[in-house]
Short mmCIF file of C-alpha atoms and ligand atoms in Angstrom, two decimals:
data_model
loop_
_atom_site.label_atom_id
_atom_site.label_comp_id
_atom_site.label_asym_id
_atom_site.label_seq_id
_atom_site.Cartn_x
_atom_site.Cartn_y
_atom_site.Cartn_z
CA MET M 566 84.83 -20.38 81.07
CA ASP M 567 84.67 -16.81 80.68
CA ARG M 568 84.00 -15.56 76.64
CA ILE M 569 85.07 -12.86 75.30
CA TYR M 570 82.86 -11.07 72.64
CA LEU M 571 85.42 -9.64 70.17
CA ASP M 572 82.49 -9.47 66.93
CA TYR M 573 80.87 -5.80 67.00
CA ALA M 574 80.83 -5.86 63.88
CA ALA M 575 78.50 -8.41 63.40
CA THR M 576 76.06 -7.67 65.90
CA THR M 577 75.63 -5.93 69.87
CA PRO M 578 73.92 -6.43 72.83
CA VAL M 579 70.55 -4.59 73.08
CA ASP M 580 71.37 -1.30 75.33
CA LYS M 581 69.23 -2.29 78.88
CA LEU M 582 68.36 1.75 78.91
CA VAL M 583 67.05 0.94 75.35
CA LEU M 584 64.70 -2.13 75.86
CA ASP M 585 63.36 -0.32 78.76
CA ALA M 586 62.80 2.20 76.51
CA MET M 587 60.32 -0.90 73.60
CA LEU M 588 58.86 -2.02 76.85
CA PRO M 589 55.70 -0.29 77.29
CA TYR M 590 55.04 -0.53 73.71
CA PHE M 591 54.92 -4.73 73.53
CA GLY M 592 52.35 -4.01 76.56
CA GLN M 593 49.84 -0.95 77.19
CA ASP M 594 51.47 1.05 74.53
CA PHE M 595 50.48 -1.60 71.86
CA GLY M 596 48.55 0.55 69.76
CA ASN M 597 48.73 0.64 65.50
CA PRO M 598 50.08 4.22 64.83
CA SER M 599 47.23 4.22 61.60
CA SER M 600 44.82 3.98 63.99
CA ALA M 601 42.49 7.41 64.72
CA HIS M 602 41.81 6.49 68.52
CA ILE M 603 43.84 7.32 71.42
CA TYR M 604 45.61 3.72 71.11
CA GLY M 605 46.86 4.72 67.60
CA GLN M 606 47.45 8.77 68.87
CA ASN M 607 49.65 7.22 71.59
CA ALA M 608 51.86 5.01 69.16
CA GLU M 609 52.05 7.57 66.45
CA GLY M 610 53.45 10.24 68.24
CA ALA M 611 56.19 8.17 69.79
CA ILE M 612 57.49 7.49 66.09
CA GLU M 613 56.80 10.64 65.18
CA LYS M 614 59.40 11.59 68.51
CA ALA M 615 61.78 8.90 67.82
CA ARG M 616 61.94 10.18 63.82
CA LYS M 617 62.77 13.95 64.84
CA THR M 618 65.29 12.16 67.68
CA ILE M 619 66.69 10.46 64.92
CA SER M 620 66.38 13.11 62.49
CA ARG M 621 68.26 15.84 64.89
CA LEU M 622 71.37 13.16 64.92
CA PHE M 623 71.69 12.79 60.98
CA ASN M 624 71.33 16.78 61.15
CA ALA M 625 68.84 15.00 58.01
CA ASP M 626 66.84 18.64 57.55
CA GLY M 627 65.67 17.83 54.03
CA TYR M 628 65.65 13.78 54.09
CA ASP M 629 62.85 11.58 54.44
CA LEU M 630 62.94 8.65 57.36
CA ILE M 631 62.25 5.55 55.43
CA PHE M 632 61.61 3.09 58.65
CA THR M 633 62.92 -0.73 56.95
CA SER M 634 63.69 -4.26 58.70
CA GLY M 635 67.29 -3.15 58.75
CA GLY M 636 70.52 -2.44 57.08
CA SER M 637 69.97 -5.15 54.19
CA GLU M 638 66.57 -4.01 53.55
CA SER M 639 67.64 -0.26 53.15
CA ASP M 640 70.37 -1.50 50.83
CA ASN M 641 68.24 -3.15 48.88
CA LEU M 642 65.50 -0.32 48.71
CA ALA M 643 68.30 2.47 48.06
CA LEU M 644 69.27 0.15 44.97
CA ARG M 645 66.42 -1.29 43.35
CA GLY M 646 64.18 1.65 44.13
CA ALA M 647 66.37 4.39 42.65
CA ALA M 648 68.17 2.72 40.27
CA LEU M 649 64.41 1.46 38.65
CA GLU M 650 62.78 4.71 39.29
CA GLN M 651 65.34 6.91 37.92
CA ARG M 652 65.59 4.64 34.39
CA LYS M 653 62.18 5.74 34.35
CA ARG M 654 63.14 9.28 34.37
CA THR M 655 66.20 9.58 32.76
CA GLY M 656 66.78 6.43 30.57
CA ALA M 657 69.74 5.63 32.89
CA SER M 658 70.69 2.32 32.93
CA LYS M 659 74.47 1.90 34.52
CA LEU M 660 75.14 1.39 37.97
CA LEU M 661 78.37 2.26 40.14
CA ILE M 662 79.26 0.27 42.86
CA SER M 663 82.86 -0.37 44.46
CA GLY M 664 84.53 -3.60 45.00
CA VAL M 665 84.27 -3.26 48.57
CA GLU M 666 80.23 -3.34 49.22
CA HIS M 667 78.65 -5.30 51.73
CA ASP M 668 76.46 -8.54 50.23
CA ALA M 669 72.75 -6.37 50.54
CA VAL M 670 74.39 -3.80 48.32
CA ASP M 671 76.47 -6.49 45.82
CA GLN M 672 74.29 -9.10 45.36
CA THR M 673 71.36 -5.97 44.74
CA ALA M 674 73.17 -4.76 42.17
CA ASN M 675 73.95 -8.14 40.66
CA GLN M 676 70.16 -9.05 40.56
CA LEU M 677 69.29 -5.52 39.11
CA GLN M 678 71.97 -6.33 36.13
CA GLN M 679 70.85 -10.14 35.95
CA LYS M 680 67.35 -9.50 35.94
CA TYR M 681 66.61 -6.42 35.24
CA GLY M 682 68.85 -5.51 32.20
CA PHE M 683 71.40 -2.63 33.71
CA ILE M 684 74.91 -2.41 32.95
CA VAL M 685 76.85 -2.92 36.85
CA ASN M 686 80.26 -1.45 36.90
CA LYS M 687 82.51 -2.22 39.92
CA LEU M 688 85.03 0.74 41.13
CA ARG M 689 88.17 -0.18 42.03
CA VAL M 690 89.86 0.55 45.21
CA ASP M 691 93.04 1.02 46.08
CA ASN M 692 95.25 -1.67 48.29
CA TYR M 693 93.67 0.06 51.35
CA GLY M 694 90.04 -0.10 50.10
CA LEU M 695 89.66 3.35 49.24
CA ILE M 696 88.29 5.02 46.15
CA ASP M 697 90.31 5.86 43.34
CA PHE M 698 88.91 9.37 42.30
CA GLN M 699 90.94 9.38 38.84
CA ILE M 700 88.43 6.17 38.35
CA LEU M 701 85.37 6.96 39.50
CA GLU M 702 85.46 10.47 37.26
CA SER M 703 86.51 8.46 34.29
CA LEU M 704 83.64 5.97 34.80
CA LEU M 705 80.95 8.90 35.79
CA ASN M 706 78.33 9.53 32.06
CA LYS M 707 74.85 10.51 31.57
CA GLN M 708 74.51 6.74 31.57
CA THR M 709 74.71 6.30 34.85
CA ALA M 710 72.11 5.53 37.33
CA LEU M 711 73.24 5.53 40.29
CA VAL M 712 76.41 5.28 42.24
CA SER M 713 76.54 3.16 45.70
CA VAL M 714 80.04 3.12 48.04
CA ILE M 715 80.04 2.43 51.61
CA HIS M 716 81.00 4.73 54.08
CA GLY M 717 82.58 1.96 57.67
CA ASN M 718 83.61 -1.07 55.59
CA ASN M 719 82.41 -4.45 57.27
CA GLU M 720 85.28 -6.57 56.62
CA ILE M 721 88.33 -3.93 56.51
CA GLY M 722 87.16 -0.90 58.92
CA THR M 723 88.41 1.02 55.58
CA ILE M 724 86.70 4.96 55.73
CA ASN M 725 85.77 6.31 52.92
CA PRO M 726 85.62 10.25 52.14
CA ILE M 727 81.32 9.66 51.29
CA LYS M 728 80.87 13.59 50.88
CA GLU M 729 83.51 14.18 48.14
CA ILE M 730 82.39 11.17 46.11
CA ALA M 731 78.99 12.56 46.53
CA LYS M 732 80.44 16.23 45.33
CA MET M 733 81.81 14.51 42.29
CA CYS M 734 78.70 12.83 41.40
CA HIS M 735 76.43 15.52 42.06
CA GLU M 736 78.64 17.11 39.68
CA LYS M 737 77.26 15.34 37.18
CA GLY M 738 74.08 15.35 37.98
CA ILE M 739 74.27 11.39 39.13
CA LEU M 740 73.27 9.84 42.48
CA PHE M 741 74.93 9.15 45.33
CA HIS M 742 73.47 5.72 47.88
CA SER M 743 75.79 4.87 51.03
CA ASP M 744 75.56 1.74 53.32
CA ALA M 745 76.63 3.56 56.57
CA VAL M 746 75.96 0.67 58.58
CA GLN M 747 78.74 0.32 60.85
CA ALA M 748 80.10 4.21 60.14
CA ALA M 749 76.66 4.94 62.07
CA ALA M 750 78.40 3.19 65.82
CA HIS M 751 81.12 5.40 65.31
CA LEU M 752 81.22 8.30 63.28
CA LYS M 753 78.96 11.53 63.23
CA ILE M 754 77.17 11.83 60.41
CA ASP M 755 75.87 14.99 59.63
CA LEU M 756 73.78 14.22 56.31
CA LYS M 757 73.31 17.93 55.16
CA GLY M 758 77.41 18.17 55.28
CA LEU M 759 77.87 14.80 53.55
CA ASP M 760 75.20 15.59 51.31
CA VAL M 761 73.97 12.03 49.88
CA ASP M 762 71.15 11.59 48.50
CA TYR M 763 70.26 8.12 50.50
CA LEU M 764 71.74 6.38 52.76
CA SER M 765 71.48 2.99 55.17
CA ILE M 766 71.75 2.08 59.09
CA SER M 767 71.17 -0.72 60.80
CA ALA M 768 70.29 -0.21 64.91
CA HIS M 769 71.74 -3.61 65.94
CA LYS M 770 75.18 -2.47 65.72
CA PHE M 771 74.71 0.26 67.93
CA TYR M 772 73.36 -1.33 71.10
CA GLY M 773 70.07 -1.78 69.77
CA PRO M 774 67.49 -4.32 68.04
CA LYS M 775 67.44 -6.73 65.54
CA GLY M 776 65.65 -6.16 62.08
CA ILE M 777 64.95 -2.47 62.43
CA GLY M 778 66.97 0.28 60.45
CA VAL M 779 66.73 3.43 58.04
CA LEU M 780 66.42 4.43 54.80
CA PHE M 781 66.97 7.67 54.20
CA LYS M 782 66.16 9.99 51.69
CA LYS M 783 66.99 12.96 50.02
CA LYS M 784 63.38 14.83 49.49
CA PHE M 785 62.62 14.54 45.91
CA ALA M 786 65.03 12.35 44.94
CA PRO M 787 63.31 9.04 42.87
CA ILE M 788 62.69 6.10 44.96
CA LEU M 789 60.32 3.29 43.46
CA THR M 790 58.46 1.41 46.72
CA GLN M 791 59.68 -2.08 46.85
CA ILE M 792 57.05 -3.18 49.72
CA THR M 793 53.63 -1.75 48.52
CA GLY M 794 50.06 -1.71 50.79
CA GLY M 795 48.82 1.05 52.99
CA SER M 796 50.56 4.48 53.58
CA GLN M 797 52.95 4.15 56.28
CA GLU M 798 56.46 5.77 55.68
CA ALA M 799 54.40 8.60 53.43
CA GLY M 800 54.15 5.67 51.17
CA TYR M 801 57.71 4.45 50.64
CA ARG M 802 57.13 1.18 52.57
CA ALA M 803 53.70 -0.18 54.01
CA GLY M 804 53.50 -2.41 56.38
CA THR M 805 52.52 -1.60 60.80
CA SER M 806 55.20 0.31 61.87
CA ASN M 807 57.35 -1.83 64.03
CA VAL M 808 56.35 0.55 67.03
CA PRO M 809 58.59 -0.78 69.65
CA TYR M 810 61.66 -1.61 67.79
CA ILE M 811 61.36 2.32 66.40
CA VAL M 812 61.31 3.82 69.91
CA GLY M 813 64.25 1.38 70.43
CA MET M 814 66.78 2.29 67.40
CA ALA M 815 66.02 6.32 69.08
CA ARG M 816 66.83 5.95 71.98
CA ALA M 817 70.34 3.09 71.33
CA LEU M 818 71.20 6.26 68.93
CA GLU M 819 71.05 8.88 71.74
CA LEU M 820 72.59 6.92 73.78
CA ILE M 821 75.05 6.13 71.38
CA HIS M 822 75.58 9.78 71.00
CA GLU M 823 75.77 10.77 75.05
CA ASN M 824 79.35 9.19 74.73
CA LEU M 825 80.78 9.13 70.95
CA ASP M 826 83.77 10.84 71.74
CA LEU M 827 85.06 9.49 74.48
CA GLU M 828 84.09 6.17 73.52
CA ASN M 829 85.44 6.44 70.35
CA LYS M 830 88.61 7.93 72.05
CA ARG M 831 89.02 4.35 74.23
CA LEU M 832 88.23 1.82 71.57
CA ILE M 833 91.36 3.33 69.60
CA THR M 834 93.48 2.95 72.21
CA LEU M 835 92.74 -0.83 72.80
CA ARG M 836 92.14 -1.18 68.87
CA ASP M 837 95.88 0.03 68.20
CA LYS M 838 97.16 -1.79 71.17
CA LEU M 839 95.48 -4.81 69.29
CA ILE M 840 97.33 -3.98 65.67
CA SER M 841 100.54 -3.45 67.05
CA GLY M 842 100.48 -6.57 69.13
CA VAL M 843 99.01 -8.62 66.41
CA LEU M 844 101.50 -7.35 64.05
CA ASN M 845 104.73 -7.80 66.45
CA SER M 846 104.10 -10.65 67.45
CA VAL M 847 102.67 -12.75 64.84
CA PRO M 848 104.73 -13.21 61.93
CA LYS M 849 103.91 -13.79 58.56
CA CYS M 850 100.84 -11.49 59.04
CA GLN M 851 99.65 -8.02 57.88
CA LEU M 852 97.16 -5.46 58.19
CA THR M 853 93.76 -5.37 55.84
CA GLY M 854 91.89 -1.85 55.42
CA ASP M 855 93.16 1.55 55.86
CA GLN M 856 95.62 2.33 59.21
CA GLN M 857 94.51 6.07 58.93
CA ASN M 858 90.79 6.44 57.61
CA ARG M 859 89.81 3.53 60.46
CA LEU M 860 86.68 2.25 62.15
CA SER M 861 87.79 3.20 65.80
CA ASN M 862 86.52 -0.09 66.68
CA HIS M 863 88.05 -2.19 63.45
CA ALA M 864 90.73 -4.46 63.38
CA SER M 865 91.88 -7.27 60.73
CA PHE M 866 94.67 -8.84 59.41
CA VAL M 867 95.41 -11.86 57.13
CA PHE M 868 97.66 -14.42 57.62
CA ALA M 869 99.82 -16.81 55.33
CA GLY M 870 99.21 -20.49 55.64
CA LEU M 871 95.96 -21.07 57.61
CA SER M 872 92.54 -21.26 57.10
CA GLY M 873 90.90 -18.11 58.63
CA ASN M 874 87.64 -20.52 59.33
CA ASP M 875 90.19 -22.96 61.17
CA LEU M 876 91.63 -20.00 63.27
CA LEU M 877 87.82 -18.55 63.96
CA ILE M 878 87.14 -22.74 65.43
CA ALA M 879 90.44 -22.74 67.18
CA LEU M 880 89.52 -19.20 68.91
CA ASP M 881 86.15 -19.81 69.81
CA MET M 882 87.57 -22.61 72.06
CA ALA M 883 89.54 -20.50 73.78
CA GLY M 884 86.82 -18.64 74.39
CA PHE M 885 87.43 -15.45 71.75
CA ALA M 886 83.96 -14.70 69.72
CA VAL M 887 85.64 -13.28 66.30
CA SER M 888 85.36 -13.41 62.35
CA SER M 889 86.44 -14.34 59.37
CA GLY M 890 86.08 -12.78 56.03
CA SER M 891 85.96 -16.06 53.97
CA ALA M 892 82.26 -17.39 53.17
CA CYS M 893 82.60 -20.82 54.76
CA LYS M 894 82.13 -23.36 52.25
CA VAL M 895 82.18 -26.82 53.05
CA GLY M 896 85.47 -28.40 51.67
CA ASN M 897 85.62 -25.18 49.37
CA PRO M 898 86.70 -22.35 51.52
CA ARG M 899 85.78 -19.12 49.10
CA PRO M 900 88.08 -16.39 49.77
CA SER M 901 86.45 -13.09 50.31
CA GLU M 902 85.65 -10.73 46.96
CA VAL M 903 86.48 -7.86 49.61
CA LEU M 904 89.64 -9.11 50.45
CA LEU M 905 90.29 -9.90 46.61
CA ALA M 906 89.54 -5.98 45.52
CA LEU M 907 92.54 -5.36 47.77
CA GLY M 908 94.46 -7.24 45.80
CA ILE M 909 95.19 -9.99 48.00
CA ALA M 910 96.01 -13.13 46.52
CA PRO M 911 93.62 -15.50 46.71
CA ALA M 912 95.61 -18.10 49.09
CA LEU M 913 96.18 -15.26 51.52
CA ALA M 914 92.96 -14.17 51.81
CA LEU M 915 91.65 -17.27 53.13
CA GLY M 916 93.50 -16.71 56.34
CA SER M 917 91.56 -13.68 57.05
CA LEU M 918 90.62 -12.59 60.76
CA ARG M 919 87.95 -9.58 61.73
CA VAL M 920 88.55 -8.75 65.15
CA THR M 921 86.49 -5.70 66.54
CA LEU M 922 85.68 -3.70 70.01
CA GLY M 923 82.67 -2.34 71.63
CA ARG M 924 81.16 -1.51 74.85
CA MET M 925 82.39 -4.41 76.66
CA ALA M 926 85.93 -4.70 75.49
CA LYS M 927 88.60 -3.98 78.10
CA GLU M 928 92.13 -4.10 78.29
CA SER M 929 92.55 -7.31 79.97
CA ASP M 930 90.97 -9.04 76.97
CA ILE M 931 93.39 -7.74 74.65
CA ASP M 932 96.08 -8.86 76.92
CA GLN M 933 94.38 -12.10 76.86
CA PHE M 934 93.92 -12.39 73.64
CA LEU M 935 97.41 -11.16 72.88
CA ALA M 936 98.77 -13.94 74.75
CA ILE M 937 96.82 -17.12 73.51
CA LEU M 938 97.02 -15.84 69.18
CA PRO M 939 100.42 -16.50 68.53
CA GLU M 940 100.85 -20.24 69.57
CA VAL M 941 96.71 -20.53 68.18
CA VAL M 942 98.57 -19.09 64.52
CA LYS M 943 101.69 -21.12 65.61
CA ASN M 944 99.89 -25.27 66.17
CA LEU M 945 97.61 -24.15 62.86
CA ARG M 946 100.20 -23.90 60.47
CA LYS M 947 101.88 -26.63 61.86
CA GLU M 948 98.97 -28.41 62.00
CA ARG M 949 98.55 -27.48 57.99
CA GLN M 950 102.51 -28.22 56.80
CA GLY M 951 101.69 -32.09 58.64
CA GLY M 952 99.76 -32.86 56.06
CA ASN M 953 96.29 -32.33 58.58
CA VAL M 954 95.00 -29.51 55.68
CA SER M 955 90.68 -28.79 56.97
C1 PLP A 1309 75.35 -5.46 59.34
C2 PLP A 1309 75.14 -4.92 57.46
C3 PLP A 1309 74.75 -4.91 56.96
C4 PLP A 1309 73.28 -5.84 56.36
O1 PLP A 1309 72.71 -4.85 58.26
P1 PLP A 1309 71.12 -6.21 58.98
O2 PLP A 1309 70.48 -4.72 59.66
O3 PLP A 1309 71.83 -7.36 59.40
O4 PLP A 1309 70.19 -6.39 58.00
C5 PLP A 1309 74.87 -3.97 55.98
N1 PLP A 1309 75.91 -3.77 55.40
C6 PLP A 1309 77.20 -3.46 56.40
C7 PLP A 1309 78.02 -3.00 56.19
C8 PLP A 1309 76.76 -4.28 57.43
O5 PLP A 1309 77.88 -4.14 58.98
#
């Protein structure tokens, strides 16, 4: 059976050219960049070149790049690192995060509340996942240590106006972080223009390797080191640098930027065909997230009267790899917090489906998907009505 991968928001394959760029650093150029000899110098040179490349592509003059093990670590470092250091400096002990954050932000904020005595407020979003500016403004005060709002949403595709949020925070002297792990795969991110204090990215969402990411930190923005030890990453993150992965991440970014506009155009055409095809052919189904302010590769839905996990499994058996927003807990499926934050009823939120496109996705894949989805949904609904609920 031909398999069709439509889950690029979960991860992407490593580009062949990225792998080629990485390979020498596993072999002949294996040196530790902290070593003074020629092996070390070569590795150090590769890292500094990668840092320059990434910095240029993000217009990150005035920012430190801290290499991390990925999006989750970048989010952890930003939240815990900024919150603890800022509280020490100013006494501010409140955190403000949106109601539609990735778990890497949500659970870190949760821990800061449970174990470190911070007060966490969740920012209301509208029915499409966009921040309500009036509510944001009303919650910002001297007690606020940090605000964190996701840039491009992994579950619902909504793109929030990060620049305007950063501006509003800065008018009150408050630090701002954004998780741009999804956004970095599709948007040109101009850090100087956005003026955020901290921004997280992860390579495996844009055809780089898993296990490597960056936290961009504005110079002089406070941060408490989370991994102490050697002086790598200017002392913000100890541990021997992952040279091949850092090189691969920079190469992956170069490659996606070579073709960003054209690829986005192609993806938007496919995405819109997919969205209208699903909405027109499946009854009792709605798009989740914002229609206009949306990642170019992202389509997400809820279907009444079925389980998203059952749908995912049925589609997998039919050869399509997609994802569902709800966490799979045996016997007790939980609706996604993100979908609930949009005001979607819990029962409906359980019927969620996420289809995300990327490089290998072609128009014929969308046609094939649309050809089978209505029947799959119909059968699952029938099964459920027959009492055959799983
Ligand atoms: C994938 C993802 C993460 C986690 O990144 P990892 O590199 O897998 O740790 C964080 N935030 C968002 C929005 C993501 O999509």
